[in-house]
Amino acid sequence: MSELALDREIDRSKMKVSDEVAIQITDMNKWYGAFHVLRDINLTVNQGERIVIAGPSGSGKSTLIRCLNALEEHQAGKIVVDGTELSNDLKNIDKIRSEVGMVFQHFNLFPHLTILENCTLAPIWVRKTPKKEAEERAMHFLEKVKIPEQADKYPGQLSGGQQQRVAIARSLCMMPRIMLFDEPTSALDPEMIKEVLDTMIELAEEGMTMLCVTHEMGFARQVANRVIFMDAGQIVEQNEPEEFFNNPQSERTKLFLSQIL
Ligand code: ADP
Ligand code: MG
């Protein structure tokens, strides 16, 4: 796997980590039937952190971040997002989903809706935002991801990179405090990876709290303040990027890095 060079100037001094806790996971365990997929997960994420989650396929990365906005249930332990405990109480789930945006590998846009409608659907129907206000906000975020001119097109008319930027804009329209990314560039051609990473870097520079599952180790090195390595359902190791890459502690991390770098 090649390491994409980010030729953009990245100003990490703008990426401030606050003392305020955004996500607290305590002794969390999850099973799929009899299969113990997440084991004793403990993790505290502060506001403004940019965390990259790395690890081999099947290690539980997607399951972990899907638990953070209740796309998956956990069976033991505690998850608190922005001060709200994630129980199976639907009211809390709605509150948490409104604060946590998620972007997937496959963009999951609604193919029969225009780009603008994709961005206004949830604000109008879930948040009861007036249509005009929702459209103004959607245009603001489409400008931010640099495709306002695509607003009236349908997803199928856009490139993969453009569709992924729409997916990011659509999430931002719900005004989340935390963004989760699950391999947002894995389905993209190389020339489109950079435009999506650029959008993510801008979000980081604005102080967004981000958890990103990604194989883009250039992004991890330059943007993350912490890299978490998962294997077999556990957090095996975590460190600041420089230490993580230059001085991995566990044998499993060393093996993983030797395979990808
Ligand atoms: P990663 O994102 O690190 O590749 P996943 O979180 O997708 O890993 O999956 C972790 C493990 O859980 C894998 O062994 C996978 O096959 C299994 N798994 C994922 N989703 C389900 C599911 N819905 N039901 C049963 N097993 C699942
Ligand atoms: Mg995954």
Tab-separated table of C-alpha atoms and ligand atoms in Angstrom:
chain	number	residue	atom	x	y	z
A	1	MET	CA	0.000	0.000	0.000
A	2	SER	CA	1.473	3.299	-1.034
A	3	GLU	CA	1.573	6.274	1.218
A	4	LEU	CA	-0.101	9.207	-0.448
A	5	ALA	CA	1.885	12.402	-0.060
A	6	LEU	CA	-0.241	15.281	1.127
A	7	ASP	CA	1.336	18.199	-0.676
A	8	ARG	CA	-0.898	20.656	1.106
A	9	GLU	CA	0.428	22.787	3.937
A	10	ILE	CA	-1.127	21.448	7.108
A	11	ASP	CA	-1.366	23.785	10.057
A	12	ARG	CA	-1.569	21.526	13.077
A	13	SER	CA	-1.414	24.520	15.408
A	14	LYS	CA	-5.012	25.272	14.416
A	15	MET	CA	-6.087	21.809	15.507
A	16	LYS	CA	-6.702	22.420	19.174
A	17	VAL	CA	-7.597	19.622	21.555
A	18	SER	CA	-9.798	20.797	24.420
A	19	ASP	CA	-10.065	19.409	27.944
A	20	GLU	CA	-13.691	18.598	27.317
A	21	VAL	CA	-14.464	14.918	26.803
A	22	ALA	CA	-16.368	14.136	23.594
A	23	ILE	CA	-16.592	10.349	23.855
A	24	GLN	CA	-15.957	8.055	26.805
A	25	ILE	CA	-15.989	4.305	26.313
A	26	THR	CA	-15.612	2.165	29.415
A	27	ASP	CA	-15.147	-1.621	29.489
A	28	MET	CA	-17.234	-2.000	26.354
A	29	ASN	CA	-17.845	-5.441	24.882
A	30	LYS	CA	-19.864	-6.531	21.927
A	31	TRP	CA	-20.869	-9.883	20.501
A	32	TYR	CA	-22.377	-10.861	17.182
A	33	GLY	CA	-24.283	-13.891	18.444
A	34	ALA	CA	-21.574	-16.078	20.000
A	35	PHE	CA	-18.741	-14.169	18.339
A	36	HIS	CA	-16.986	-11.777	20.741
A	37	VAL	CA	-16.188	-8.973	18.307
A	38	LEU	CA	-15.118	-6.147	20.666
A	39	ARG	CA	-13.256	-6.902	23.870
A	40	ASP	CA	-12.855	-4.588	26.852
A	41	ILE	CA	-12.672	-1.374	24.885
A	42	ASN	CA	-11.631	1.659	26.932
A	43	LEU	CA	-11.191	4.933	25.116
A	44	THR	CA	-11.555	8.604	25.929
A	45	VAL	CA	-11.717	11.105	23.083
A	46	ASN	CA	-11.520	14.823	23.818
A	47	GLN	CA	-13.130	17.549	21.745
A	48	GLY	CA	-10.878	18.466	18.836
A	49	GLU	CA	-8.990	15.167	18.668
A	50	ARG	CA	-8.304	13.600	15.263
A	51	ILE	CA	-8.013	9.882	15.811
A	52	VAL	CA	-7.048	7.394	13.145
A	53	ILE	CA	-8.094	3.810	13.778
A	54	ALA	CA	-5.896	1.313	11.988
A	55	GLY	CA	-5.733	-2.453	12.011
A	56	PRO	CA	-6.162	-5.530	9.851
A	57	SER	CA	-9.402	-6.367	8.107
A	58	GLY	CA	-11.859	-7.975	10.502
A	59	SER	CA	-10.269	-6.476	13.631
A	60	GLY	CA	-13.471	-4.659	14.620
A	61	LYS	CA	-12.768	-1.099	13.449
A	62	SER	CA	-16.097	-0.616	11.688
A	63	THR	CA	-17.998	-2.271	14.491
A	64	LEU	CA	-16.375	0.043	17.035
A	65	ILE	CA	-17.292	3.240	15.248
A	66	ARG	CA	-20.753	1.943	14.369
A	67	CYS	CA	-21.338	1.416	18.104
A	68	LEU	CA	-20.618	5.111	18.658
A	69	ASN	CA	-23.760	6.219	16.897
A	70	ALA	CA	-25.835	3.178	17.763
A	71	LEU	CA	-25.793	1.607	14.326
A	72	GLU	CA	-24.724	-1.410	16.372
A	73	GLU	CA	-25.689	-2.221	19.955
A	74	HIS	CA	-23.103	-3.047	22.567
A	75	GLN	CA	-23.894	-5.637	25.202
A	76	ALA	CA	-21.602	-4.651	28.074
A	77	GLY	CA	-19.887	-1.550	29.348
A	78	LYS	CA	-20.675	2.070	28.800
A	79	ILE	CA	-20.488	4.561	25.933
A	80	VAL	CA	-21.046	8.248	26.676
A	81	VAL	CA	-21.138	10.659	23.736
A	82	ASP	CA	-21.180	14.362	24.477
A	83	GLY	CA	-22.448	13.697	27.991
A	84	THR	CA	-25.276	11.401	26.883
A	85	GLU	CA	-25.092	7.703	27.690
A	86	LEU	CA	-25.789	5.523	24.718
A	87	SER	CA	-28.364	3.105	25.979
A	88	ASN	CA	-30.971	1.407	23.888
A	89	ASP	CA	-33.354	4.196	24.841
A	90	LEU	CA	-34.457	5.597	21.491
A	91	LYS	CA	-34.547	9.144	22.753
A	92	ASN	CA	-30.840	9.110	23.511
A	93	ILE	CA	-30.096	7.440	20.211
A	94	ASP	CA	-31.763	10.300	18.364
A	95	LYS	CA	-29.827	12.845	20.374
A	96	ILE	CA	-26.517	11.108	19.762
A	97	ARG	CA	-27.156	10.592	16.065
A	98	SER	CA	-27.829	14.303	15.758
A	99	GLU	CA	-24.419	15.074	17.240
A	100	VAL	CA	-22.423	12.411	15.438
A	101	GLY	CA	-22.061	12.439	11.660
A	102	MET	CA	-20.913	9.384	9.789
A	103	VAL	CA	-19.359	8.912	6.369
A	104	PHE	CA	-19.023	5.423	4.892
A	105	GLN	CA	-16.837	3.803	2.273
A	106	HIS	CA	-19.805	3.601	-0.090
A	107	PHE	CA	-21.296	7.020	-0.026
A	108	ASN	CA	-24.887	5.865	0.583
A	109	LEU	CA	-26.430	8.860	-1.183
A	110	PHE	CA	-30.076	8.597	-2.209
A	111	PRO	CA	-29.808	8.013	-5.969
A	112	HIS	CA	-33.257	9.379	-6.808
A	113	LEU	CA	-32.714	12.687	-5.004
A	114	THR	CA	-30.622	15.613	-6.218
A	115	ILE	CA	-27.442	16.561	-4.404
A	116	LEU	CA	-29.279	19.466	-2.755
A	117	GLU	CA	-32.182	17.207	-1.738
A	118	ASN	CA	-29.731	14.652	-0.316
A	119	CYS	CA	-28.384	17.428	1.889
A	120	THR	CA	-31.736	18.864	2.994
A	121	LEU	CA	-33.733	15.663	3.531
A	122	ALA	CA	-32.745	14.941	7.142
A	123	PRO	CA	-32.609	18.586	8.292
A	124	ILE	CA	-36.150	19.137	6.954
A	125	TRP	CA	-37.759	15.846	8.002
A	126	VAL	CA	-35.809	14.918	11.127
A	127	ARG	CA	-34.871	18.326	12.456
A	128	LYS	CA	-37.913	20.225	11.166
A	129	THR	CA	-35.647	22.911	9.739
A	130	PRO	CA	-37.580	25.261	7.421
A	131	LYS	CA	-36.879	24.338	3.777
A	132	LYS	CA	-35.288	27.652	2.830
A	133	GLU	CA	-32.951	27.569	5.802
A	134	ALA	CA	-32.045	23.921	5.097
A	135	GLU	CA	-31.253	24.800	1.476
A	136	GLU	CA	-29.112	27.762	2.459
A	137	ARG	CA	-27.192	25.608	4.884
A	138	ALA	CA	-26.802	22.854	2.280
A	139	MET	CA	-25.377	25.336	-0.225
A	140	HIS	CA	-22.987	26.622	2.426
A	141	PHE	CA	-21.600	23.129	3.000
A	142	LEU	CA	-21.570	22.242	-0.704
A	143	GLU	CA	-19.432	25.351	-1.194
A	144	LYS	CA	-17.222	24.194	1.610
A	145	VAL	CA	-16.612	20.850	-0.104
A	146	LYS	CA	-16.188	22.768	-3.372
A	147	ILE	CA	-19.079	21.464	-5.456
A	148	PRO	CA	-21.918	23.999	-5.191
A	149	GLU	CA	-22.360	23.818	-8.972
A	150	GLN	CA	-23.464	20.162	-8.658
A	151	ALA	CA	-26.452	20.949	-6.416
A	152	ASP	CA	-29.135	20.117	-8.981
A	153	LYS	CA	-27.519	16.967	-10.333
A	154	TYR	CA	-28.157	13.392	-9.217
A	155	PRO	CA	-25.505	11.274	-7.462
A	156	GLY	CA	-25.034	9.050	-10.527
A	157	GLN	CA	-23.859	12.073	-12.524
A	158	LEU	CA	-20.977	12.766	-10.132
A	159	SER	CA	-17.549	11.151	-9.776
A	160	GLY	CA	-16.823	9.000	-6.737
A	161	GLY	CA	-14.759	11.750	-5.126
A	162	GLN	CA	-17.518	14.272	-5.670
A	163	GLN	CA	-20.115	11.889	-4.259
A	164	GLN	CA	-18.028	11.342	-1.160
A	165	ARG	CA	-17.706	15.107	-0.690
A	166	VAL	CA	-21.491	15.351	-0.950
A	167	ALA	CA	-21.756	12.661	1.723
A	168	ILE	CA	-19.510	14.759	3.965
A	169	ALA	CA	-21.534	17.929	3.245
A	170	ARG	CA	-24.743	16.025	3.938
A	171	SER	CA	-23.413	14.977	7.347
A	172	LEU	CA	-22.298	18.515	8.121
A	173	CYS	CA	-25.809	19.821	7.390
A	174	MET	CA	-26.917	18.125	10.624
A	175	MET	CA	-24.358	20.280	12.462
A	176	PRO	CA	-22.586	17.364	14.199
A	177	ARG	CA	-20.015	17.886	16.941
A	178	ILE	CA	-18.217	14.656	16.071
A	179	MET	CA	-17.527	13.062	12.682
A	180	LEU	CA	-16.905	9.353	12.144
A	181	PHE	CA	-15.312	8.191	8.905
A	182	ASP	CA	-15.201	4.527	7.916
A	183	GLU	CA	-12.652	4.096	5.114
A	184	PRO	CA	-13.997	7.139	3.266
A	185	THR	CA	-11.411	6.875	0.481
A	186	SER	CA	-11.154	3.099	0.063
A	187	ALA	CA	-13.613	2.934	-2.827
A	188	LEU	CA	-12.037	5.849	-4.713
A	189	ASP	CA	-9.578	6.054	-7.564
A	190	PRO	CA	-6.203	7.467	-6.487
A	191	GLU	CA	-6.728	10.891	-8.043
A	192	MET	CA	-9.935	11.318	-6.072
A	193	ILE	CA	-8.562	10.251	-2.732
A	194	LYS	CA	-6.753	13.523	-2.295
A	195	GLU	CA	-9.792	15.741	-2.790
A	196	VAL	CA	-11.647	13.848	-0.082
A	197	LEU	CA	-8.654	13.921	2.280
A	198	ASP	CA	-8.382	17.667	1.634
A	199	THR	CA	-11.960	18.131	2.787
A	200	MET	CA	-11.233	16.088	5.897
A	201	ILE	CA	-8.117	18.133	6.611
A	202	GLU	CA	-10.129	21.345	6.412
A	203	LEU	CA	-12.588	19.950	8.914
A	204	ALA	CA	-9.712	19.036	11.213
A	205	GLU	CA	-8.325	22.549	10.919
A	206	GLU	CA	-11.685	23.891	12.029
A	207	GLY	CA	-11.465	21.865	15.206
A	208	MET	CA	-13.883	19.061	14.379
A	209	THR	CA	-13.549	15.986	16.574
A	210	MET	CA	-12.886	13.122	14.164
A	211	LEU	CA	-12.480	9.373	14.328
A	212	CYS	CA	-11.299	7.971	11.021
A	213	VAL	CA	-10.834	4.379	10.047
A	214	THR	CA	-8.411	4.680	7.158
A	215	HIS	CA	-5.452	3.050	5.481
A	216	GLU	CA	-4.111	6.467	4.451
A	217	MET	CA	-1.058	6.526	6.657
A	218	GLY	CA	0.055	9.898	5.225
A	219	PHE	CA	-3.163	11.360	6.592
A	220	ALA	CA	-2.544	9.580	9.906
A	221	ARG	CA	0.968	10.972	10.195
A	222	GLN	CA	0.101	14.523	9.321
A	223	VAL	CA	-3.397	15.075	10.621
A	224	ALA	CA	-4.061	12.630	13.461
A	225	ASN	CA	-3.038	13.493	16.984
A	226	ARG	CA	-3.437	9.827	17.950
A	227	VAL	CA	-3.366	6.518	16.122
A	228	ILE	CA	-5.202	3.555	17.582
A	229	PHE	CA	-4.265	0.080	16.470
A	230	MET	CA	-6.870	-2.659	16.736
A	231	ASP	CA	-6.467	-6.373	16.317
A	232	ALA	CA	-8.898	-9.212	17.068
A	233	GLY	CA	-11.453	-6.908	18.690
A	234	GLN	CA	-9.039	-5.180	21.042
A	235	ILE	CA	-7.221	-1.878	21.166
A	236	VAL	CA	-3.701	-3.262	21.131
A	237	GLU	CA	-1.768	-0.013	21.127
A	238	GLN	CA	-2.277	3.726	20.785
A	239	ASN	CA	0.160	6.554	20.435
A	240	GLU	CA	0.859	9.869	18.805
A	241	PRO	CA	1.593	9.282	15.096
A	242	GLU	CA	5.348	9.748	15.207
A	243	GLU	CA	5.789	7.264	18.036
A	244	PHE	CA	3.244	4.909	16.547
A	245	PHE	CA	5.051	4.684	13.212
A	246	ASN	CA	8.658	4.982	14.378
A	247	ASN	CA	8.503	3.063	17.588
A	248	PRO	CA	5.664	0.530	17.575
A	249	GLN	CA	5.477	-1.430	20.812
A	250	SER	CA	3.643	-4.663	20.171
A	251	GLU	CA	4.620	-7.411	17.756
A	252	ARG	CA	1.183	-7.232	16.161
A	253	THR	CA	1.613	-3.535	15.415
A	254	LYS	CA	5.098	-4.118	14.005
A	255	LEU	CA	3.797	-6.856	11.738
A	256	PHE	CA	0.894	-4.682	10.563
A	257	LEU	CA	3.163	-1.727	9.807
A	258	SER	CA	5.664	-3.919	7.986
A	259	GLN	CA	2.838	-5.084	5.727
A	260	ILE	CA	1.371	-1.700	4.876
A	261	LEU	CA	4.305	0.721	4.762
B	1	ADP	P1	-13.030	-4.203	10.275
B	1	ADP	O1	-13.852	-2.970	10.038
B	1	ADP	O2	-11.858	-3.970	11.164
B	1	ADP	O3	-12.629	-4.877	9.002
B	1	ADP	P2	-15.519	-5.297	11.266
B	1	ADP	O4	-15.884	-4.473	12.441
B	1	ADP	O5	-16.244	-5.042	10.001
B	1	ADP	O6	-13.944	-5.251	11.060
B	1	ADP	O7	-15.758	-6.820	11.600
B	1	ADP	C1	-15.172	-7.445	12.729
B	1	ADP	C2	-15.568	-8.905	12.748
B	1	ADP	O8	-16.947	-9.016	12.956
B	1	ADP	C3	-15.277	-9.634	11.457
B	1	ADP	O9	-14.847	-10.943	11.782
B	1	ADP	C4	-16.601	-9.670	10.755
B	1	ADP	O10	-16.715	-10.789	9.921
B	1	ADP	C5	-17.571	-9.758	11.916
B	1	ADP	N1	-18.849	-9.096	11.624
B	1	ADP	C6	-19.027	-7.847	11.160
B	1	ADP	N2	-20.321	-7.546	11.055
B	1	ADP	C7	-21.005	-8.654	11.449
B	1	ADP	C8	-22.389	-8.984	11.571
B	1	ADP	N3	-23.346	-8.096	11.276
B	1	ADP	N4	-22.697	-10.203	12.014
B	1	ADP	C9	-21.733	-11.094	12.338
B	1	ADP	N5	-20.414	-10.855	12.258
B	1	ADP	C10	-20.055	-9.650	11.825
B	2	MG	MG	-14.378	-2.017	8.268
